Short mmCIF file of C-alpha atoms in Angstrom, two decimals:
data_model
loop_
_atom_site.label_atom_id
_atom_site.label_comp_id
_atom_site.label_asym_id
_atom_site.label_seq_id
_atom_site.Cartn_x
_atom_site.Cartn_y
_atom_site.Cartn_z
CA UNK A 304 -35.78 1.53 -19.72
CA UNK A 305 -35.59 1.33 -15.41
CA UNK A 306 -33.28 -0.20 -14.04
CA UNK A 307 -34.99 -2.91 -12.75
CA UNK A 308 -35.60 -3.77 -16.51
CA UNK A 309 -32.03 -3.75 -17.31
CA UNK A 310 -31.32 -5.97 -14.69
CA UNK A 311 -33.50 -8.43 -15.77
CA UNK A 312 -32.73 -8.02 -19.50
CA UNK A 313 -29.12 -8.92 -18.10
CA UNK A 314 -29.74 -11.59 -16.24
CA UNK A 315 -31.82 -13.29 -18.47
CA UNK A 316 -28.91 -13.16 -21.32
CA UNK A 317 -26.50 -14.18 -18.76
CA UNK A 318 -28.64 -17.14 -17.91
CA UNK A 319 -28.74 -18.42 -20.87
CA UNK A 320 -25.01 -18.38 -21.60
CA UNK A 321 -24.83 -20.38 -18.46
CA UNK A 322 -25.89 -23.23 -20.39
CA UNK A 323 -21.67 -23.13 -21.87
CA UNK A 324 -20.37 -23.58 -18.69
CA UNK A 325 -18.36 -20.49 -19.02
CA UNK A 326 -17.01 -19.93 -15.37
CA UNK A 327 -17.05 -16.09 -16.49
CA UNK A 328 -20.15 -16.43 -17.04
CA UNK A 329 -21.57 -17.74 -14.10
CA UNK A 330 -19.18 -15.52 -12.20
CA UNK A 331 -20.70 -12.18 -13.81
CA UNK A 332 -24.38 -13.36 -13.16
CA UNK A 333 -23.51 -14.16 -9.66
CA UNK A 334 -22.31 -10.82 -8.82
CA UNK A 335 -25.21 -8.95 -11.15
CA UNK A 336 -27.70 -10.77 -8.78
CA UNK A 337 -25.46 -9.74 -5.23
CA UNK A 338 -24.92 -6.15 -6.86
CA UNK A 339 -28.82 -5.32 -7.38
CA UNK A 340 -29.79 -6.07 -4.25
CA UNK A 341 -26.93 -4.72 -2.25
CA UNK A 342 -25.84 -2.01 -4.06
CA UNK A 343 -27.24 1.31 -5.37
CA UNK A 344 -26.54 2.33 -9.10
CA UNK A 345 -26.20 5.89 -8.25
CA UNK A 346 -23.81 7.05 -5.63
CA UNK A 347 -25.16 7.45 -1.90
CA UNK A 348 -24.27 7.76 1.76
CA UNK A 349 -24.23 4.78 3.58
CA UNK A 350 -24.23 4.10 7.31
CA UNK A 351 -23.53 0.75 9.10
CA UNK A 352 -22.19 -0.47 12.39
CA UNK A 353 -19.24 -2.39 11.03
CA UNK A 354 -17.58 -1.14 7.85
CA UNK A 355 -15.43 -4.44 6.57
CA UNK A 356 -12.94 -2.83 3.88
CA UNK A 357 -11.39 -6.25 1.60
CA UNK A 358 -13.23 -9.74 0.68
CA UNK A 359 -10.34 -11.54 1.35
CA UNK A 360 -9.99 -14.22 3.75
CA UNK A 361 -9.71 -12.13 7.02
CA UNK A 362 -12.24 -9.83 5.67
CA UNK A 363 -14.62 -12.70 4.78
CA UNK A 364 -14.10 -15.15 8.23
CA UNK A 365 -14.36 -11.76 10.31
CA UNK A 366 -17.59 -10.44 8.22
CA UNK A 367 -19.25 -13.90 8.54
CA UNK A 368 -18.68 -14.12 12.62
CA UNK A 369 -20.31 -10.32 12.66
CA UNK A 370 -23.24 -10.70 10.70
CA UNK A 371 -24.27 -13.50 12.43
CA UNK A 372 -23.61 -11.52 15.73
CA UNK A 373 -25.39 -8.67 14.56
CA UNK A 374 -27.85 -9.47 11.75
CA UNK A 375 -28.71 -8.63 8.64
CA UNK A 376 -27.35 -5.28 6.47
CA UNK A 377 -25.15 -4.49 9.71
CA UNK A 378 -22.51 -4.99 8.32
CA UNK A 379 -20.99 -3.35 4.72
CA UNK A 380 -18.32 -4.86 2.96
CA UNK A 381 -16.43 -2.83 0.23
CA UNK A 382 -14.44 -5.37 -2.11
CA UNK A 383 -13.96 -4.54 -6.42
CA UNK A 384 -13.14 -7.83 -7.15
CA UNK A 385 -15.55 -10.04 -8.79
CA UNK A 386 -13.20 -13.56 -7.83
CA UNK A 387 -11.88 -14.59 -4.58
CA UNK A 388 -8.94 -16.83 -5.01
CA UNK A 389 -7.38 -19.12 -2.17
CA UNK A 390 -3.86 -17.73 -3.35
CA UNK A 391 -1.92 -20.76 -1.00
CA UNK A 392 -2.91 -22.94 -3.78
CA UNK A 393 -0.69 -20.67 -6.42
CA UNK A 394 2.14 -22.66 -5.83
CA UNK A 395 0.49 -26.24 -6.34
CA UNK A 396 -0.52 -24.53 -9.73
CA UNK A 397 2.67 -23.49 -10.85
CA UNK A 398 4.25 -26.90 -10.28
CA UNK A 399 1.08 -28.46 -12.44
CA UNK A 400 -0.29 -29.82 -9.01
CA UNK A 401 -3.72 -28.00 -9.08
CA UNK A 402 -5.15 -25.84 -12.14
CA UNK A 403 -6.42 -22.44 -11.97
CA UNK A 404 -9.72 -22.96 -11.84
CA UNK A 405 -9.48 -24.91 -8.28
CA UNK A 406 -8.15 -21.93 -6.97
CA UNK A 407 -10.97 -19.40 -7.54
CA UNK A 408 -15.27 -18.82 -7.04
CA UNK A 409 -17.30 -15.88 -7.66
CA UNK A 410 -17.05 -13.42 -4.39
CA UNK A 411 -20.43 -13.54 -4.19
CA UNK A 412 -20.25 -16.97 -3.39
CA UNK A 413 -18.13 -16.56 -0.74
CA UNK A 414 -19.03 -13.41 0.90
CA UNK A 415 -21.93 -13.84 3.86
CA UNK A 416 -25.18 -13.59 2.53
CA UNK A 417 -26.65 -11.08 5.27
CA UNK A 418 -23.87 -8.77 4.63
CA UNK A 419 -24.46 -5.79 2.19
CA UNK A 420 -21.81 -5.89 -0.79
CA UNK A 421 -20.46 -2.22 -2.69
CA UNK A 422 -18.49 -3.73 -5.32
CA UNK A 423 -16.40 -0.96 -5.49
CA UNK A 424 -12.68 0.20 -4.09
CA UNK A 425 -11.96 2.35 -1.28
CA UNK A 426 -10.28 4.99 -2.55
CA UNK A 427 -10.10 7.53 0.87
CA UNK A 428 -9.96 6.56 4.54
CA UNK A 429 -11.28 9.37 7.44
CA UNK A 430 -11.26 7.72 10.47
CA UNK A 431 -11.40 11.26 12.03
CA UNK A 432 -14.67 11.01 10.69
CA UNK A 433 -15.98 7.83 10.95
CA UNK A 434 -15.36 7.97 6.88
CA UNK A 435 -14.73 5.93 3.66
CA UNK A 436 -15.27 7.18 0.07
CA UNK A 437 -15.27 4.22 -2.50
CA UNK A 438 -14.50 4.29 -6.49
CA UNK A 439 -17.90 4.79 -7.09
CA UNK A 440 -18.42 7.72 -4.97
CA UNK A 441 -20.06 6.33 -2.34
CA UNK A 442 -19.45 7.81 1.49
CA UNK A 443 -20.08 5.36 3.96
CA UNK A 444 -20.27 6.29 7.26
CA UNK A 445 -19.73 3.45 10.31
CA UNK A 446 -19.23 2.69 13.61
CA UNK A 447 -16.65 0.13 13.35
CA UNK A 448 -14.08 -0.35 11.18
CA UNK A 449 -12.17 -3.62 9.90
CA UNK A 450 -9.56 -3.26 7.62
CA UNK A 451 -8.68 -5.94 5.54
CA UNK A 452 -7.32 -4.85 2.35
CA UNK A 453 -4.14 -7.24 1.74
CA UNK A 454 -1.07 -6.46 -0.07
CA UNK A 455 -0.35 -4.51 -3.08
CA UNK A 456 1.76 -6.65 -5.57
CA UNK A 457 4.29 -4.06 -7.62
CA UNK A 458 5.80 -5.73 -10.48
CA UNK A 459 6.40 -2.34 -12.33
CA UNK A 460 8.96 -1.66 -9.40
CA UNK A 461 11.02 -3.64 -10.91
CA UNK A 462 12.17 -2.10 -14.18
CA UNK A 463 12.00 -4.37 -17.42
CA UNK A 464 9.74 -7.03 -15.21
CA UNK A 465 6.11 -5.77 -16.94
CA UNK A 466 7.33 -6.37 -20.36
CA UNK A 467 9.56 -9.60 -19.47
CA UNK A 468 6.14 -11.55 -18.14
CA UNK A 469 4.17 -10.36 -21.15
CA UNK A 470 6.59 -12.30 -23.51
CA UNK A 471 4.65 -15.08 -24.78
CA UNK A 472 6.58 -18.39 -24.49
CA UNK A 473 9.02 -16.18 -22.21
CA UNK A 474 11.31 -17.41 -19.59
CA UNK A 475 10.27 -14.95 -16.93
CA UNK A 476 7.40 -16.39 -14.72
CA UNK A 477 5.78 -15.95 -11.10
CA UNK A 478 3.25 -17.30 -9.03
CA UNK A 479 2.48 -14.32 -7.12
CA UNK A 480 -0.47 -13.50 -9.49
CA UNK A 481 -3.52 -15.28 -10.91
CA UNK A 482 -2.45 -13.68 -14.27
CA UNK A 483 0.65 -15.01 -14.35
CA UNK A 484 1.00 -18.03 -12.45
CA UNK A 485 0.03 -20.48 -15.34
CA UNK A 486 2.86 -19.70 -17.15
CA UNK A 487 5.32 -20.72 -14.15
CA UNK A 488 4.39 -24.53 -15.07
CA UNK A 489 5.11 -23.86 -19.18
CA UNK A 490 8.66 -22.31 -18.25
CA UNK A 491 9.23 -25.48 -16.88
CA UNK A 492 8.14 -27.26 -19.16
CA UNK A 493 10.51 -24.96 -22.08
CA UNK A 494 13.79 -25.07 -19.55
CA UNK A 495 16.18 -27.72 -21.21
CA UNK A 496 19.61 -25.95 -19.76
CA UNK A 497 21.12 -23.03 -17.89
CA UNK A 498 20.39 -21.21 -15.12
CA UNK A 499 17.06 -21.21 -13.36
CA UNK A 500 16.73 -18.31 -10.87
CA UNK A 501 14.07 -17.72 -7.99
CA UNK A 502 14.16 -14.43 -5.67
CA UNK A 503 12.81 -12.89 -2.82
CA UNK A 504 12.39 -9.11 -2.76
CA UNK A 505 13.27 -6.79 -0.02
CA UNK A 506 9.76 -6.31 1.13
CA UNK A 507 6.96 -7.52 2.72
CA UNK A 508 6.22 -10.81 1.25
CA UNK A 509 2.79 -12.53 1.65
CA UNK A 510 3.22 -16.31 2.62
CA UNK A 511 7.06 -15.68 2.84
CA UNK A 512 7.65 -19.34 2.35
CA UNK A 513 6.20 -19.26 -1.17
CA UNK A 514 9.16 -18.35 -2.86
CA UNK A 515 11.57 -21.07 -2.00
CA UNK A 516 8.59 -23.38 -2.27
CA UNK A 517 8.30 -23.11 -6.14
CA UNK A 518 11.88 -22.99 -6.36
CA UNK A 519 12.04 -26.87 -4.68
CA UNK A 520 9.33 -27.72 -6.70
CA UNK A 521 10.69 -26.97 -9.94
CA UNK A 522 14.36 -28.32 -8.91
CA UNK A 523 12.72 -31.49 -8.08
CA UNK A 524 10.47 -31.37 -11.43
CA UNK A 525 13.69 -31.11 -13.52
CA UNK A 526 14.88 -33.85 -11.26
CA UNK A 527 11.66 -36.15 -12.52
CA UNK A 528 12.06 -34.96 -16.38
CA UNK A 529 15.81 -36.24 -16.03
CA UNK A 530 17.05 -32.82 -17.09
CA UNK A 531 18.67 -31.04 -13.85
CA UNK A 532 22.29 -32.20 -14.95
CA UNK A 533 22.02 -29.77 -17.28
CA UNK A 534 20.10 -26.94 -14.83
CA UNK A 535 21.75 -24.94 -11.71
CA UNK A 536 19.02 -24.11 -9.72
CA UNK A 537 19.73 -20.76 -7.97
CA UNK A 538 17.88 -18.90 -4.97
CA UNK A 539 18.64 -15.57 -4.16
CA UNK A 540 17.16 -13.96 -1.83
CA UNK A 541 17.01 -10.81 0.22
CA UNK A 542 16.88 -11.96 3.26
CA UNK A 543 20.24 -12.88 5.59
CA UNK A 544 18.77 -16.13 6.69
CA UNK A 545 17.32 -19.18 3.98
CA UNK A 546 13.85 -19.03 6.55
CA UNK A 547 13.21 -16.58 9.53
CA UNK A 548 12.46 -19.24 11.66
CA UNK A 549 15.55 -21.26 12.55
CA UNK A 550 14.35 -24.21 13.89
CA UNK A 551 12.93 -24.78 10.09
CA UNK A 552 15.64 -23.12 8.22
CA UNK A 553 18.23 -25.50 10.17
CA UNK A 554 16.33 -28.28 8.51
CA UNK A 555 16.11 -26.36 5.13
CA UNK A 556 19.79 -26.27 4.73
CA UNK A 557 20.77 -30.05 4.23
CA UNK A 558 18.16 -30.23 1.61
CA UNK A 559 19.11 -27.74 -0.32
CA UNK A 560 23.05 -28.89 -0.15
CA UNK A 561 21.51 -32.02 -0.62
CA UNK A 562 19.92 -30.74 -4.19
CA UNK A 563 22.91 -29.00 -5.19
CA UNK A 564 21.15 -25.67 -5.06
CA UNK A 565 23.03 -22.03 -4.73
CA UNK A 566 21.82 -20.19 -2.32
CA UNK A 567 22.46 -16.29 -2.23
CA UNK A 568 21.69 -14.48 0.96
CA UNK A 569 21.07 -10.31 0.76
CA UNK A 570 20.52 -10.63 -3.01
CA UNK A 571 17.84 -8.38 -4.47
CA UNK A 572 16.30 -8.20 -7.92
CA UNK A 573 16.81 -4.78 -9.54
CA UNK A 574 16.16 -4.98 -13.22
CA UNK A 575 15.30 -7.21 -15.94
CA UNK A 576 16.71 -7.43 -19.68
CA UNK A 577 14.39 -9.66 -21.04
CA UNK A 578 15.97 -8.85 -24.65
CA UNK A 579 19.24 -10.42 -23.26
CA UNK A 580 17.46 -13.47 -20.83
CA UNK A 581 19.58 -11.19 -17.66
CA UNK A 582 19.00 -10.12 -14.90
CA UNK A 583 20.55 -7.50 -12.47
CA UNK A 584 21.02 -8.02 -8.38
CA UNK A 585 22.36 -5.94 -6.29
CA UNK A 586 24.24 -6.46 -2.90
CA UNK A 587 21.92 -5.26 0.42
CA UNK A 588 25.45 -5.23 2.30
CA UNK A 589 27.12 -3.23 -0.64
CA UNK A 590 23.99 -1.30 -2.09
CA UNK A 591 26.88 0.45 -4.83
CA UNK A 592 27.79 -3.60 -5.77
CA UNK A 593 25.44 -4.89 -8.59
CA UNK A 594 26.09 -7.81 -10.52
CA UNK A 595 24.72 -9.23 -13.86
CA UNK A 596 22.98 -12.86 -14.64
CA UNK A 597 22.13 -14.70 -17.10
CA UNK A 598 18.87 -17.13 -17.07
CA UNK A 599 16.90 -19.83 -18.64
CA UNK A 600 14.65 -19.55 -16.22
CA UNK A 601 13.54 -16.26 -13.77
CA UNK A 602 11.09 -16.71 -11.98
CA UNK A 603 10.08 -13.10 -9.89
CA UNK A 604 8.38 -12.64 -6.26
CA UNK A 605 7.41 -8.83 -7.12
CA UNK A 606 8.16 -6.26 -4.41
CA UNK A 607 5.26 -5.89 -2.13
CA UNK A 608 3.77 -3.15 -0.18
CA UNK A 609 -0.15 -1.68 1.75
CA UNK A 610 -2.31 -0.65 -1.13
CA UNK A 611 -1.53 3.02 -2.16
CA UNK A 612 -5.13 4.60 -0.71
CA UNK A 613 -4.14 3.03 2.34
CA UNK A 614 -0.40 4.04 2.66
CA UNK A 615 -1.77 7.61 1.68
CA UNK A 616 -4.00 8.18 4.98
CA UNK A 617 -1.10 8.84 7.20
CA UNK A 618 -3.60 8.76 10.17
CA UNK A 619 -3.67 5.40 10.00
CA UNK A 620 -0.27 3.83 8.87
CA UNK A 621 2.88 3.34 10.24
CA UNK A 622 6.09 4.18 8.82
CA UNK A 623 5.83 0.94 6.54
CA UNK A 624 2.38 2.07 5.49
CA UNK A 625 0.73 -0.78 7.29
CA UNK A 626 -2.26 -0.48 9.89
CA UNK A 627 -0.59 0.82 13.16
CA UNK A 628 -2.42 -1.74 14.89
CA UNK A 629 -1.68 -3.28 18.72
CA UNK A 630 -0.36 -6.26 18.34
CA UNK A 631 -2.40 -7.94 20.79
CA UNK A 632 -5.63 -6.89 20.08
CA UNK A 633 -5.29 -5.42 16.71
CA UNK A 634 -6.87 -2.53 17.80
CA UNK A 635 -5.46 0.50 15.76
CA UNK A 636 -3.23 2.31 18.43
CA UNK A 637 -5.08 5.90 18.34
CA UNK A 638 -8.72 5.14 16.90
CA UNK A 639 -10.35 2.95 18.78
CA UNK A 640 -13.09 2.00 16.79
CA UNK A 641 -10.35 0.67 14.41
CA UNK A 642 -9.12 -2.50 13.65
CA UNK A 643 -7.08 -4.65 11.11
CA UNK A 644 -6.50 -7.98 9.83
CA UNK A 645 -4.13 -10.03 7.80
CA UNK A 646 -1.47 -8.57 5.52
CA UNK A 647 -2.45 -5.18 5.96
CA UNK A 648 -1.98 -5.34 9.73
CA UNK A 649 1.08 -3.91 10.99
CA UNK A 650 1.53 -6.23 13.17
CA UNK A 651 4.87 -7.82 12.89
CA UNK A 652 3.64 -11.34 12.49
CA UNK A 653 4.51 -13.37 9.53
CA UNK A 654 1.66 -12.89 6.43
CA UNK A 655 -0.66 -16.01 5.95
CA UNK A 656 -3.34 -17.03 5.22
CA UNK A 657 -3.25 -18.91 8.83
CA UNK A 658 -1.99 -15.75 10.71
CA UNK A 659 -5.11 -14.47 9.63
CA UNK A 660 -7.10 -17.05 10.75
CA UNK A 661 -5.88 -17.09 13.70
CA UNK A 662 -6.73 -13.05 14.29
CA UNK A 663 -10.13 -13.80 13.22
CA UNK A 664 -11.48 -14.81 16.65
CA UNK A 665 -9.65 -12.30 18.39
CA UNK A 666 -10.76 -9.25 16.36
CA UNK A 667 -14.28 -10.39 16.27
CA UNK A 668 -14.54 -10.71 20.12
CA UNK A 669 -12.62 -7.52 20.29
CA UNK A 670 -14.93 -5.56 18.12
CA UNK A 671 -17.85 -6.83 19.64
CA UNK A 672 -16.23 -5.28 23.23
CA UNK A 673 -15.81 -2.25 21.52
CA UNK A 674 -19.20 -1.84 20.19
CA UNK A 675 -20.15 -2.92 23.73
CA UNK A 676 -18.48 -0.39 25.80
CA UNK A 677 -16.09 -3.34 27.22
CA UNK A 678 -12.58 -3.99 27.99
CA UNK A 679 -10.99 -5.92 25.07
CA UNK A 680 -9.84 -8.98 26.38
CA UNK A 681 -8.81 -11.27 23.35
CA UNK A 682 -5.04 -11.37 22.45
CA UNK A 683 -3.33 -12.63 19.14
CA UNK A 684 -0.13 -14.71 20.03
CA UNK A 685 1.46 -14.06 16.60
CA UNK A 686 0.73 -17.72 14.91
CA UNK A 687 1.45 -18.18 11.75
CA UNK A 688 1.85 -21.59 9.58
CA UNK A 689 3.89 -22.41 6.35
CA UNK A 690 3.52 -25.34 4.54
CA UNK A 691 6.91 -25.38 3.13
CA UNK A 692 6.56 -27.65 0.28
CA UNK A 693 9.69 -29.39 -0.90
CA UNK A 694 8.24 -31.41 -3.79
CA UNK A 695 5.67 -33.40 -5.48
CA UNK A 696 5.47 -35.40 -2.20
CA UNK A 697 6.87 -33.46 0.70
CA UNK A 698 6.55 -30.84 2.86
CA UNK A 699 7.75 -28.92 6.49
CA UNK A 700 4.85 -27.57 7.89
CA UNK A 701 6.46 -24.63 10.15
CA UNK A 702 4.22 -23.32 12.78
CA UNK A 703 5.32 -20.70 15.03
CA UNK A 704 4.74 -17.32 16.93
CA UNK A 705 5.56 -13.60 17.17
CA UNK A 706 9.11 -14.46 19.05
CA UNK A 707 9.58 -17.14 15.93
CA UNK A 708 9.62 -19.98 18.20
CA UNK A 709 8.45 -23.51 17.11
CA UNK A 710 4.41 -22.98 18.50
CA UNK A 711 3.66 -26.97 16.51
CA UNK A 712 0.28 -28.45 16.28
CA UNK A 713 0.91 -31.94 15.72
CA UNK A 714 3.03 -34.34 18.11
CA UNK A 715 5.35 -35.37 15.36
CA UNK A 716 8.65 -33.53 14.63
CA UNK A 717 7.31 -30.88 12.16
CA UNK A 718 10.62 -29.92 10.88
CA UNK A 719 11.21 -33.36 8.78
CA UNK A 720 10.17 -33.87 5.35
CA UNK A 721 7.30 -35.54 5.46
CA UNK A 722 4.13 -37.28 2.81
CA UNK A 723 1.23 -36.51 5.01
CA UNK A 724 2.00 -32.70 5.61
CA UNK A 725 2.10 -32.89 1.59
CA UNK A 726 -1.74 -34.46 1.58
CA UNK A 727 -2.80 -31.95 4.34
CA UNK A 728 -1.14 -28.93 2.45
CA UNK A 729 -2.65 -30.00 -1.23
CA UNK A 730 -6.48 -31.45 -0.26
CA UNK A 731 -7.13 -30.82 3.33
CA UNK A 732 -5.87 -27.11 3.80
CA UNK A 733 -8.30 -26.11 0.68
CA UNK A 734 -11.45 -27.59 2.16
CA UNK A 735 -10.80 -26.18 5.01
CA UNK A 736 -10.23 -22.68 3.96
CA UNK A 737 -13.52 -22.21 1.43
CA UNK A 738 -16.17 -24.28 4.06
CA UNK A 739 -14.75 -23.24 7.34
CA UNK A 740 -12.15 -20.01 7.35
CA UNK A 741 -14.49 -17.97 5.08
CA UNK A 742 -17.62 -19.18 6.57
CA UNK A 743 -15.99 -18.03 10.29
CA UNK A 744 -16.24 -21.48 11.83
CA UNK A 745 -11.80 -22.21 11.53
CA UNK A 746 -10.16 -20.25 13.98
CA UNK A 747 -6.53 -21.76 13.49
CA UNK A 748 -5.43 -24.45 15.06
CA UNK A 749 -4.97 -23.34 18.68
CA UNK A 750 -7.98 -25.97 20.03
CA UNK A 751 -6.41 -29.22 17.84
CA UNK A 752 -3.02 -28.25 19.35
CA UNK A 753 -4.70 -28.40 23.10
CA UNK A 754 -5.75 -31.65 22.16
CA UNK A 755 -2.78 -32.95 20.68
CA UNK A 756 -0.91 -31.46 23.64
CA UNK A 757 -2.70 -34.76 25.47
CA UNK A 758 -0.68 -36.82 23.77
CA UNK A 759 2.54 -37.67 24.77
CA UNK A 760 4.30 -39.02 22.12
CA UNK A 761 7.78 -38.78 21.15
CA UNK A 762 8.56 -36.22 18.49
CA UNK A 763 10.52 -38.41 15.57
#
């Protein structure tokens, strides 16, 4: 049988299961239909004027502002996933504010239609020779290339971690991933008494805020279910400061004396004993000081790092393992035909999903001047946003630069509590995100905040 009979033979069974509504299903026939006509069955050379590595939001905004720029098949994007997930909405879904479902659609979906899709990993980076070799053997050879492979999320760094989230009705839970993040809302549900513990690693974090977001969600959820008398609700956390920023974490302080919650500073998760409900922290002053506790609750923010086949082409990395990457331009600092966006940009801005928005102008223009011959001109201030929700209907929305100073969009005092940043984080941010970011059209807010800027109200 050809393959172009296969295809069809699939397709047609697929179309027919459409008819149960299985998101799965529609999902696998969206990507058999992208995959036949944009990607060879056997393995080939490719060559293209912009390579886009990662179908995540930078990859996607950037990708969609190129091929429009360029036309069609000039641009490749190499991305194995078959799902692209808006992964700010993780947090609604662990406090049973959004569902799983809302979060996710089929990458072919999302990915710009006169782009040419391998749906396949890239397993070896050559910039010395214009180079990457994907999981399926493919060597693609380009002029430009955009890096925009995200983090890689290492729960197994943490030993006992693996086996305490496969429990079923376990009391280990986390957000971080779209196969565990459900069962954040059911430990929540199953917490009656005890300790309920969040942390932050000592790592890289993507959307660093995220962690003490789900931990004021679920203190004010025990709060609502009249059971946090019987609940200490305790954050501990890596860093030396509750928030980088202080201007926000100077705001985040009353409320969490307010709620009566513990806050440890340099406190990093080392092990779990799931058979026992502990867990083990050690001291980042004292790294010989470890200390045992016990939980009801744990909820884990794994250690984060760049993907391996990243951190392994030393060419390109910095000591972290992160694109060595001007933080201006985000032009890599020795290949020139380089670039990077979002979290696996070493640039030392906070990692959003904003931040990256925010590149996305200023890489495009910049690798249009490169592939041009010109001077790159566009520079990347370092703005990055956090929603930092505080309950079922609050929120800080913290917006600031690379020097972590205050760099606010609206002309209200952002660092208050406050009902509509809850309604912008929860319905407006989404709808922005899948019919603007990833469609190239939302370049952060820099424009709004130049109109804001107009008016000169007082901040209260």
């Amino acid at each position: 049988m050809s393959v172009l009979q296969m295809t069809s033979l699939n397709l047609t069974r697929m179309s027919r299961n459409c008819a149960t509504g299985s998101n799965n299903t529609i999902i696998s026939l969206y990507a058999a239909i992208r995959n036949f006509s944009a990607t060879p069955v056997l393995a080939d050379k490719h060559e293209c004027q912009v390579l886009v590595v990662g179908g995540g939001a930078g990859g996607c905004a950037v990708a969609a502002k190129l091929s429009r720029k360029l036309g069609p098949d000039k641009v490749i994007i190499v991305e194995p996933a078959d799902k692209h997930y808006y992964q700010p909405m993780f947090t609604l879904i662990g406090g049973g504010m959004k569902r799983l479902e809302q979060s996710f659609k089929p990458m072919a979906s999302v990915l710009p239609k006169d782009v040419k899709w391998l749906q396949e990993k890239a397993e070896q980076f050559d910039p010395k020779n214009n180079t990457v070799i994907t999981s399926g053997n493919n060597n693609i050879k380009y002029d430009l290339l955009l890096i925009a492979i995200g983090l890689q999320l290492n729960y197994d760094k943490i030993p006992g971690l693996v086996e305490a989230l496969a429990i079923p009705n376990g009391k280990v839970c986390s957000i971080y991933s779209p196969k565990y993040v459900e069962n954040t809302l059911e430990c929540l549900r199953r917490t009656e008494n005890g300790n309920a513990v969040f942390t932050f690693p000592a790592s890289p974090v993507k959307c660093p805020g995220a962690p003490q977001k789900i931990m004021y969600i679920s203190e004010h959820y025990f709060r609502k279910l009249n059971k946090r008398g019987n609940i200490n609700v305790i954050y501990n956390t890596a860093l030396p400061v509750l928030f980088g920023v202080k201007h926000y974490a100077d705001a985040l302080w009353p409320i969490v004396k307010k709620r009566n919650v513990t806050v440890n500073t340099r406190t990093n998760l080392v092990e779990v004993k799931p058979s026992m409900d502990m867990a083990i922290f050690e001291n980042l002053d004292k790294p010989n000081e470890k200390f045992e506790q016990q939980y009801s609750m744990l909820h884990v923010v794994p250690p984060m790092s760049a993907p391996d086949q990243l951190a392994q082409c030393k060419d390109l990395v910095n000591e972290a393992g992160f694109v060595d990457v001007n933080k201006s331009t985000m032009q890599h600092v020795k290949y020139k035909n380089v670039f990077a966006i979002g979290d696996c940009s070493g640039s030392p801005n906070s990692k959003t999903a904003a931040s990256a928005a925010a590149q996305s102008p200023v890489v495009y223009r910049n690798m249009i001047a490169a592939l041009e011959g010109e001077e790159l001109k566009a520079t990347y201030d370092g703005y990055a946003s956090c929603p930092l929700v505080t309950g079922y209907r609050s929120c800080i929305l913290a917006e600031f630069d690379y020097d972590l100073n205050p760099l606010e969009t609206f002309p209200v005092a952002q660092n208050k509590e406050r009902y509509s940043m809850f309604v912008l984080k929860k319905s407006l941010m989404p709808a922005l995100y899948w019919n603007m970011m990833l469609k190239g059209y939302w370049n952060g807010p820099a424009m709004m905040r130049k109109i804001m800027s107009m008016f000169k109200f007082g901040k209260n």
